[in-house]
Amino acid sequence: MKKVMLFAALIMLISSKCSQQHHDVGIAARPPMGWNSWDCFGSDVSEDQVKANADWMAENLLEFGWEYIVVDLGWYLHPDRTIHTFKEPRPPQSIDAYGRLVPDLNKFPSAANGVGFKSLADYIHSKGLKFGIHIMRGIPWQAVEQNLPILGSDSKAGDIIAPTDTCVWYDGLIGIDMTHPGGQAYYHSIAKLYAEWGVDYIKADDMCQPYHAAEIAGLHQAIAASGRPIVLSLSPGAAPLEQLPHLRQNANLWRISPDFWDDWKFLYRQFELCRLWEGTALPGAWPDADMLPIGKLRKTGPDDYIAEHMGKTPEEITDEYSRFTDIEKKTLMTLWCIFRSPLMLGGHLPESDETTFSLITNDQALEVNQASLNNRQVYRNGSAIAWAADMSNSKDKVVALFNVDDVQSINVSIGWDALGVSGDHIVRDLWTGEDIGQFSSLFSVELAPHGSGMYRIKL
């Protein structure tokens, strides 16, 4: 798998020279693969939990290409603000003398003595992995209340804010007026701090919905000036498709949907969103279908928003395995692979179930995500959906077939003419790794409700 990914990255870097629509493709030249703390720990994430998942990834997943460990929202919150209360007004957040968020020492004791995340990042890097953090758009409310100085500027926090531009679901930060020179200075100051810590990946939230073009560009500029290669991921979705040129220029990945959870209605929605964004991915610039809610989820409970949208009480969906069936988990992974979405695992890795582990360690399926080209939906006919792609390291074609019907099994087919090929060809099932036969002009398979398959046509 490592050789495949290196080859794919080289191919994508070379092919991308013809496009000048986006920034350095050496960063996230292929869809990032990793783990994010939100789906299993929410805002209650702690250092021990992060290390446990890093240890497990290094031992079990690194060889398959999984490499990012991303600490989501809550690393700066006092433990009193749990997943059930983090949205309440004026949350207690840890900040430094320049109004920058720093880790809460109750949750991340290795951040003591002003080292921030440097110690944890060093630990994760020692495992051969990369380290990421989640941030919110803007500047902490405490920095404004205390009118703290902005590093590298004569401005203070109160000078640079857009007072009415706040996040509607988290009250911890205030938007920045990017027409004020101190605004860019603040973003430079946080990017400098993260680079000093050894951060490799930033998930910037409250950026895309509504779309904050000036702050997105400001953060991108700050990261570029930091001197460290850092992946920039934008949330939440749906990002506006009409902003594609700006997204490509200023981010490495961006969400195409609102939050995605382990219920079929969310997965069903993604098929249309993936179709809308097909053909827009480039090396270094990836539409993101969101995290993979498989494995052990919601260890500390869900927030009320999640429970409401899943039609459950918080108690019903606390500390449980993914509500996707095994068939639906395979469909989820098939769609994310053929669409070439970034792959961010959401479950607590040490408690991964057998089905999840088999899916996320399947070299042949992951190769489609990492090394395919010309990914496209061929057709949607009722409940039957077909996608196709070319492989960058051979003449082979890949097809992904789906049945999104809730009740009936159906036959889903694809003709060789849709792939630009002819003659007799062996077809391999990528999830089983088995060659299933030689076919002429057409391949058809019966799929169960919510089922899928991914196949390689050998040329």
Coordinates of C-alpha atoms in Angstrom, one line a residue:
M1 CA 0.0 0.0 0.0
K2 CA 2.8 2.4 0.8
K3 CA 4.4 1.9 -2.6
V4 CA 1.0 2.5 -4.3
M5 CA 0.4 5.7 -2.4
L6 CA 3.9 7.1 -3.2
F7 CA 3.3 6.3 -6.8
A8 CA -0.1 7.8 -6.8
A9 CA 1.2 11.0 -5.1
L10 CA 3.9 11.3 -7.8
I11 CA 1.4 10.9 -10.6
M12 CA -1.0 13.5 -9.1
L13 CA 1.8 16.0 -8.5
I14 CA 2.9 15.7 -12.1
S15 CA -0.6 15.8 -13.6
S16 CA -1.5 18.8 -11.5
K17 CA 1.1 21.0 -13.1
C18 CA -1.5 21.8 -15.8
S19 CA -3.8 23.4 -13.2
Q20 CA -3.0 26.8 -11.6
Q21 CA -6.3 27.0 -9.8
H22 CA -5.2 25.9 -6.4
H23 CA -2.2 26.2 -4.1
D24 CA 0.7 23.9 -3.3
V25 CA -0.3 20.4 -4.3
G26 CA 2.5 18.9 -2.3
I27 CA 0.3 19.3 0.7
A28 CA -2.5 16.7 0.7
A29 CA -1.6 15.4 -2.8
R30 CA -3.9 12.5 -2.1
P31 CA -7.0 12.5 0.2
P32 CA -5.9 12.6 3.8
M33 CA -6.5 9.5 5.9
G34 CA -6.7 9.6 9.7
W35 CA -8.8 9.7 12.9
N36 CA -10.8 12.5 14.5
S37 CA -11.9 12.6 18.1
W38 CA -15.3 14.2 17.7
D39 CA -17.5 11.2 16.9
C40 CA -16.4 9.2 19.9
F41 CA -15.4 11.8 22.5
G42 CA -17.1 15.1 21.5
S43 CA -15.9 18.1 23.4
D44 CA -14.7 15.8 26.3
V45 CA -11.6 14.7 24.5
S46 CA -8.5 14.2 26.7
E47 CA -4.8 13.4 26.3
D48 CA -5.0 9.8 27.4
Q49 CA -7.8 9.2 24.8
V50 CA -5.8 10.8 22.0
K51 CA -2.7 8.8 22.9
A52 CA -4.6 5.5 23.0
N53 CA -5.9 6.1 19.5
A54 CA -2.5 7.1 18.2
D55 CA -1.0 4.0 19.7
W56 CA -3.6 1.8 18.1
M57 CA -3.3 3.5 14.7
A58 CA 0.5 3.2 14.7
E59 CA 0.3 -0.5 15.5
N60 CA -2.6 -1.5 13.3
L61 CA -3.4 1.1 10.6
L62 CA -0.3 3.1 9.7
E63 CA 0.9 0.4 7.1
F64 CA -2.4 0.9 5.3
G65 CA -2.0 4.7 4.9
W66 CA -3.8 6.0 8.0
E67 CA -1.6 8.7 9.5
Y68 CA -3.4 11.7 11.0
I69 CA -4.5 12.1 14.6
V70 CA -6.8 15.1 14.9
V71 CA -8.0 16.5 18.2
D72 CA -11.4 18.1 17.6
L73 CA -13.3 20.8 19.5
G74 CA -12.9 21.0 23.3
W75 CA -9.2 20.8 23.9
Y76 CA -9.2 24.3 25.4
L77 CA -12.4 23.8 27.4
H78 CA -12.6 23.2 31.1
P79 CA -13.9 19.7 31.9
D80 CA -17.0 21.2 33.4
R81 CA -18.2 22.1 29.9
T82 CA -19.1 18.6 28.7
I83 CA -20.6 17.4 25.4
H84 CA -24.0 18.3 26.9
T85 CA -23.1 21.9 27.9
F86 CA -20.4 23.1 25.6
K87 CA -22.8 25.2 23.6
E88 CA -23.9 27.3 26.6
P89 CA -22.8 31.0 26.6
R90 CA -19.3 32.3 27.4
P91 CA -17.6 28.9 27.8
P92 CA -14.5 28.8 30.0
Q93 CA -11.5 28.5 27.6
S94 CA -7.8 28.5 28.2
I95 CA -5.9 31.3 26.4
D96 CA -2.4 32.8 26.5
A97 CA -1.3 36.4 26.9
Y98 CA -2.0 37.1 23.2
G99 CA -5.5 35.8 23.2
R100 CA -4.7 32.5 21.5
L101 CA -6.4 29.2 22.6
V102 CA -4.1 26.8 24.4
P103 CA -4.8 23.3 25.8
D104 CA -6.7 22.9 29.1
L105 CA -4.3 21.4 31.5
N106 CA -6.9 19.3 33.2
K107 CA -7.4 17.4 29.9
F108 CA -3.9 17.8 28.5
P109 CA -1.4 17.8 31.4
S110 CA 1.6 17.6 29.1
A111 CA 0.8 21.1 27.9
A112 CA 2.1 22.5 31.3
N113 CA 4.8 25.2 31.5
G114 CA 3.7 26.9 28.3
V115 CA 4.6 24.1 25.9
G116 CA 1.1 23.8 24.5
F117 CA 0.6 20.8 22.2
K118 CA 4.4 20.4 21.5
S119 CA 4.8 17.4 23.8
L120 CA 1.7 15.6 22.5
A121 CA 2.7 16.4 18.9
D122 CA 6.2 15.0 19.5
Y123 CA 4.6 11.8 21.0
I124 CA 2.4 11.3 17.9
H125 CA 5.3 12.1 15.5
S126 CA 7.4 9.5 17.3
K127 CA 4.8 6.9 16.2
G128 CA 5.3 7.9 12.6
L129 CA 2.0 9.7 12.6
K130 CA 0.9 13.3 12.0
F131 CA -0.9 15.6 14.4
G132 CA -3.9 17.8 13.9
I133 CA -6.2 20.2 15.8
H134 CA -9.6 21.7 15.4
I135 CA -10.0 25.5 15.7
M136 CA -13.0 27.8 15.6
R137 CA -13.1 30.9 13.4
G138 CA -12.4 34.1 15.2
I139 CA -10.8 35.2 18.5
P140 CA -11.9 34.0 22.0
W141 CA -14.4 36.1 23.9
Q142 CA -12.0 36.3 26.9
A143 CA -9.3 37.9 24.8
V144 CA -11.8 40.6 23.7
E145 CA -13.1 41.1 27.3
Q146 CA -9.5 41.5 28.5
N147 CA -8.5 43.5 25.4
L148 CA -5.3 41.5 25.1
P149 CA -2.6 42.6 22.7
I150 CA -2.2 41.0 19.2
L151 CA 1.2 39.5 18.7
G152 CA 3.1 41.2 15.9
S153 CA 0.8 44.2 15.9
D154 CA 0.0 47.4 17.7
S155 CA -3.6 46.3 17.8
K156 CA -5.6 44.8 20.7
A157 CA -8.3 42.2 20.6
G158 CA -11.1 44.8 20.8
D159 CA -9.9 46.6 17.7
I160 CA -10.1 43.6 15.3
I161 CA -13.5 42.1 16.0
A162 CA -16.7 42.1 14.0
P163 CA -19.0 42.2 17.1
T164 CA -22.1 40.7 15.5
D165 CA -20.3 38.0 13.5
T166 CA -20.4 35.1 15.8
C167 CA -21.0 31.3 15.4
V168 CA -24.6 30.4 15.9
W169 CA -23.8 27.1 17.7
Y170 CA -20.7 27.9 19.7
D171 CA -20.4 31.0 21.8
G172 CA -16.7 30.9 22.5
L173 CA -15.3 33.1 19.7
I174 CA -16.0 36.4 17.9
G175 CA -15.5 36.9 14.2
I176 CA -12.6 39.0 13.0
D177 CA -12.8 42.1 10.8
M178 CA -10.2 41.3 8.1
T179 CA -10.2 44.9 6.8
H180 CA -8.3 45.8 10.0
P181 CA -4.6 45.0 9.7
G182 CA -4.7 43.5 13.2
G183 CA -7.0 40.8 11.9
Q184 CA -4.4 39.3 9.7
A185 CA -1.8 39.7 12.4
Y186 CA -4.0 37.6 14.7
Y187 CA -4.3 34.8 12.2
H188 CA -0.5 34.9 11.7
S189 CA 0.0 34.7 15.4
I190 CA -2.1 31.5 15.8
A191 CA -0.6 29.8 12.8
K192 CA 2.9 30.6 14.1
L193 CA 2.0 29.0 17.4
Y194 CA 0.6 25.9 15.8
A195 CA 3.7 25.6 13.7
E196 CA 5.8 25.8 16.8
W197 CA 3.8 23.0 18.4
G198 CA 4.3 20.8 15.3
V199 CA 0.8 20.8 14.0
D200 CA 0.4 19.1 10.6
Y201 CA -3.4 19.5 10.1
I202 CA -5.9 22.2 11.0
K203 CA -9.7 21.7 10.9
A204 CA -11.1 25.2 10.9
D205 CA -14.8 25.3 11.9
D206 CA -17.5 27.9 11.3
M207 CA -15.9 28.8 8.0
C208 CA -18.1 27.5 5.2
Q209 CA -21.7 27.9 6.3
P210 CA -22.1 30.8 5.9
Y211 CA -19.0 31.3 3.7
H212 CA -16.4 33.5 5.3
A213 CA -14.1 34.2 2.4
A214 CA -11.9 36.8 4.0
E215 CA -11.1 34.8 7.1
I216 CA -10.5 31.6 5.0
A217 CA -8.0 33.5 2.9
G218 CA -6.5 35.1 6.0
L219 CA -5.9 31.7 7.7
H220 CA -4.5 30.2 4.5
Q221 CA -2.0 33.1 4.2
A222 CA -1.1 32.7 7.8
I223 CA -0.4 29.0 7.4
A224 CA 1.7 29.7 4.3
A225 CA 3.7 32.3 6.2
S226 CA 4.3 29.9 9.2
G227 CA 6.9 28.0 7.3
R228 CA 5.4 24.6 8.1
P229 CA 3.4 22.5 5.7
I230 CA -0.1 22.2 7.3
V231 CA -3.2 20.7 5.8
L232 CA -6.2 23.1 6.0
S233 CA -9.7 21.5 6.3
L234 CA -12.8 23.7 6.3
S235 CA -16.1 23.0 8.1
P236 CA -19.0 22.7 8.4
G237 CA -20.8 22.1 5.2
A238 CA -22.3 22.4 2.8
A239 CA -19.6 24.6 1.2
P240 CA -21.1 26.6 -1.7
L241 CA -20.2 25.1 -5.0
E242 CA -19.9 28.5 -6.6
Q243 CA -17.0 29.2 -4.3
L244 CA -15.0 26.3 -5.8
P245 CA -12.2 28.6 -7.2
H246 CA -11.7 30.3 -3.9
L247 CA -11.8 26.9 -2.0
R248 CA -9.2 25.4 -4.3
Q249 CA -7.0 28.5 -3.8
N250 CA -7.2 28.6 0.0
A251 CA -8.0 25.1 1.4
N252 CA -7.0 21.5 1.0
L253 CA -10.4 20.1 1.9
W254 CA -13.8 21.4 2.5
R255 CA -17.1 19.8 3.7
I256 CA -19.8 19.2 1.2
S257 CA -22.6 18.4 3.7
P258 CA -23.8 19.3 7.2
D259 CA -22.7 16.9 9.9
F260 CA -22.9 13.2 8.9
W261 CA -23.9 10.5 11.3
D262 CA -24.6 6.8 11.4
D263 CA -28.2 6.7 10.1
W264 CA -29.2 5.7 6.5
K265 CA -30.9 9.0 5.8
F266 CA -27.6 10.8 6.1
L267 CA -25.8 8.3 3.8
Y268 CA -28.6 8.5 1.3
R269 CA -28.2 12.3 1.2
Q270 CA -24.5 12.0 0.4
F271 CA -25.1 10.3 -3.0
E272 CA -26.6 13.4 -4.5
L273 CA -24.0 15.7 -2.9
C274 CA -21.2 13.6 -4.2
R275 CA -22.7 13.8 -7.7
L276 CA -22.9 17.6 -7.4
W277 CA -19.2 17.8 -6.5
E278 CA -18.0 15.1 -8.9
G279 CA -15.0 16.1 -11.1
T280 CA -14.0 19.0 -8.8
A281 CA -11.3 17.2 -6.8
L282 CA -7.7 18.0 -7.5
P283 CA -4.4 17.0 -5.8
G284 CA -4.2 19.3 -2.8
A285 CA -7.9 20.3 -3.0
W286 CA -10.5 17.7 -2.0
P287 CA -14.3 17.9 -1.5
D288 CA -14.9 16.2 1.9
A289 CA -18.0 14.0 2.5
D290 CA -17.2 14.1 6.3
M291 CA -16.0 11.7 8.9
L292 CA -16.6 8.0 9.0
P293 CA -19.0 7.2 11.9
I294 CA -18.1 3.5 12.2
G295 CA -16.7 1.6 15.1
K296 CA -17.4 2.6 18.8
L297 CA -19.1 6.0 18.9
R298 CA -20.3 8.7 21.4
K299 CA -18.3 7.3 24.3
T300 CA -19.2 10.3 26.4
G301 CA -22.6 10.8 24.9
P302 CA -24.0 12.9 22.0
D303 CA -25.0 16.5 22.1
D304 CA -28.7 17.3 21.8
Y305 CA -28.4 18.2 18.1
I306 CA -27.1 14.8 17.1
A307 CA -29.8 13.0 19.2
E308 CA -32.6 15.1 17.7
H309 CA -31.4 14.5 14.1
M310 CA -31.2 10.8 14.7
G311 CA -34.6 10.7 16.3
K312 CA -33.2 9.3 19.6
T313 CA -32.7 10.3 23.2
P314 CA -29.1 11.0 24.2
E315 CA -29.2 8.0 26.4
E316 CA -30.2 5.7 23.6
I317 CA -27.1 6.5 21.5
T318 CA -24.4 6.8 24.2
D319 CA -21.3 4.6 24.1
E320 CA -22.5 2.3 21.3
Y321 CA -21.2 0.8 18.1
S322 CA -22.2 2.5 14.8
R323 CA -25.9 2.1 13.9
F324 CA -25.0 1.4 10.3
T325 CA -25.5 -2.2 9.4
D326 CA -22.5 -4.1 8.0
I327 CA -24.0 -3.7 4.5
E328 CA -24.3 0.0 5.1
K329 CA -20.8 0.3 6.4
K330 CA -19.5 -1.2 3.2
T331 CA -21.7 1.1 1.1
L332 CA -20.3 4.1 3.1
M333 CA -16.7 3.0 2.5
T334 CA -17.4 2.3 -1.2
L335 CA -18.9 5.7 -1.9
W336 CA -16.1 7.5 0.0
C337 CA -13.5 5.6 -1.9
I338 CA -14.9 6.0 -5.4
F339 CA -15.6 9.7 -4.7
R340 CA -12.1 10.1 -3.3
S341 CA -13.3 11.8 -0.1
P342 CA -10.8 12.3 2.7
L343 CA -11.1 9.4 5.1
M344 CA -11.3 10.4 8.8
L345 CA -12.3 7.6 11.2
G346 CA -14.7 8.6 13.9
G347 CA -14.8 5.6 16.2
H348 CA -12.7 4.8 19.2
L349 CA -10.0 2.8 17.5
P350 CA -9.0 0.4 20.3
E351 CA -12.6 -0.9 20.3
S352 CA -12.9 -1.3 16.5
D353 CA -15.3 -4.1 15.6
E354 CA -14.3 -6.9 13.1
T355 CA -16.3 -5.5 10.2
T356 CA -14.9 -2.0 10.6
F357 CA -11.4 -3.3 10.8
S358 CA -11.7 -5.4 7.7
L359 CA -13.1 -2.4 5.7
I360 CA -10.4 0.1 6.8
T361 CA -7.5 -2.3 6.1
N362 CA -8.6 -3.4 2.6
D363 CA -5.6 -2.4 0.5
Q364 CA -7.4 -2.8 -2.8
A365 CA -10.4 -0.6 -1.9
L366 CA -8.2 2.0 -0.3
E367 CA -6.1 2.1 -3.5
V368 CA -9.2 3.4 -5.3
N369 CA -9.4 6.3 -2.8
Q370 CA -5.7 7.1 -3.1
A371 CA -4.8 6.4 -6.7
S372 CA -7.8 6.7 -9.0
L373 CA -8.6 9.4 -11.6
N374 CA -11.6 10.7 -13.6
N375 CA -14.0 9.6 -10.8
R376 CA -17.6 10.1 -11.9
Q377 CA -21.2 9.0 -11.6
V378 CA -22.1 7.1 -14.7
Y379 CA -25.8 7.0 -14.1
R380 CA -28.6 7.0 -11.5
N381 CA -31.7 5.1 -12.5
G382 CA -34.2 4.8 -9.7
S383 CA -32.5 3.0 -6.9
A384 CA -29.5 1.9 -9.0
I385 CA -26.4 4.1 -9.0
A386 CA -23.1 3.4 -10.9
W387 CA -19.8 5.2 -10.5
A388 CA -16.6 4.6 -12.4
A389 CA -12.9 5.7 -12.3
D390 CA -9.6 5.0 -14.0
M391 CA -6.6 3.8 -12.1
S392 CA -3.5 6.0 -12.2
N393 CA -1.1 3.1 -12.1
S394 CA -2.6 0.9 -14.8
K395 CA -5.1 0.8 -17.6
D396 CA -7.6 -0.9 -15.4
K397 CA -11.1 0.6 -14.7
V398 CA -13.0 0.6 -11.4
V399 CA -16.7 0.6 -11.0
A400 CA -18.8 1.1 -7.8
L401 CA -22.4 -0.1 -7.9
F402 CA -25.1 0.8 -5.4
N403 CA -28.7 -0.1 -4.5
V404 CA -30.2 2.7 -2.4
D405 CA -33.6 1.0 -2.2
D406 CA -34.9 0.4 1.3
V407 CA -36.7 -2.9 0.6
Q408 CA -35.9 -4.6 -2.6
S409 CA -32.8 -6.3 -3.9
I410 CA -32.0 -5.3 -7.5
N411 CA -29.6 -6.0 -10.3
V412 CA -27.2 -3.1 -11.0
S413 CA -25.2 -3.2 -14.3
I414 CA -22.6 -1.3 -16.1
G415 CA -21.7 -1.7 -19.8
W416 CA -18.2 -1.6 -21.2
D417 CA -19.2 1.2 -23.5
A418 CA -19.6 3.5 -20.5
L419 CA -16.0 2.7 -19.6
G420 CA -14.6 3.1 -23.0
V421 CA -13.5 -0.5 -23.3
S422 CA -14.5 -3.6 -25.3
G423 CA -13.8 -7.3 -25.3
D424 CA -13.6 -9.9 -22.6
H425 CA -12.3 -8.8 -19.2
I426 CA -11.8 -10.4 -15.8
V427 CA -13.6 -8.6 -13.0
R428 CA -12.3 -8.6 -9.4
D429 CA -14.4 -7.9 -6.3
L430 CA -12.2 -5.4 -4.5
W431 CA -13.8 -6.1 -1.1
T432 CA -13.2 -9.8 -1.2
G433 CA -10.1 -9.7 -3.3
E434 CA -11.4 -12.5 -5.5
D435 CA -11.7 -12.6 -9.3
I436 CA -15.3 -13.4 -10.0
G437 CA -15.2 -14.2 -13.7
Q438 CA -14.7 -13.0 -17.2
F439 CA -17.4 -10.8 -18.7
S440 CA -18.1 -9.5 -22.2
S441 CA -19.6 -6.0 -22.8
L442 CA -21.6 -5.9 -19.5
F443 CA -21.2 -6.6 -15.8
S444 CA -24.2 -7.0 -13.6
V445 CA -24.6 -7.9 -9.9
E446 CA -27.6 -8.4 -7.6
L447 CA -27.3 -6.0 -4.6
A448 CA -29.3 -6.1 -1.3
P449 CA -31.1 -3.0 -0.1
H450 CA -28.6 -0.3 0.9
G451 CA -26.0 -2.6 -0.6
S452 CA -23.0 -2.0 -2.8
G453 CA -20.0 -3.5 -4.6
M454 CA -16.7 -2.2 -5.9
Y455 CA -15.0 -4.0 -8.8
R456 CA -11.8 -3.7 -10.9
I457 CA -12.0 -4.4 -14.6
K458 CA -8.7 -5.8 -15.6
L459 CA -7.4 -4.6 -19.0

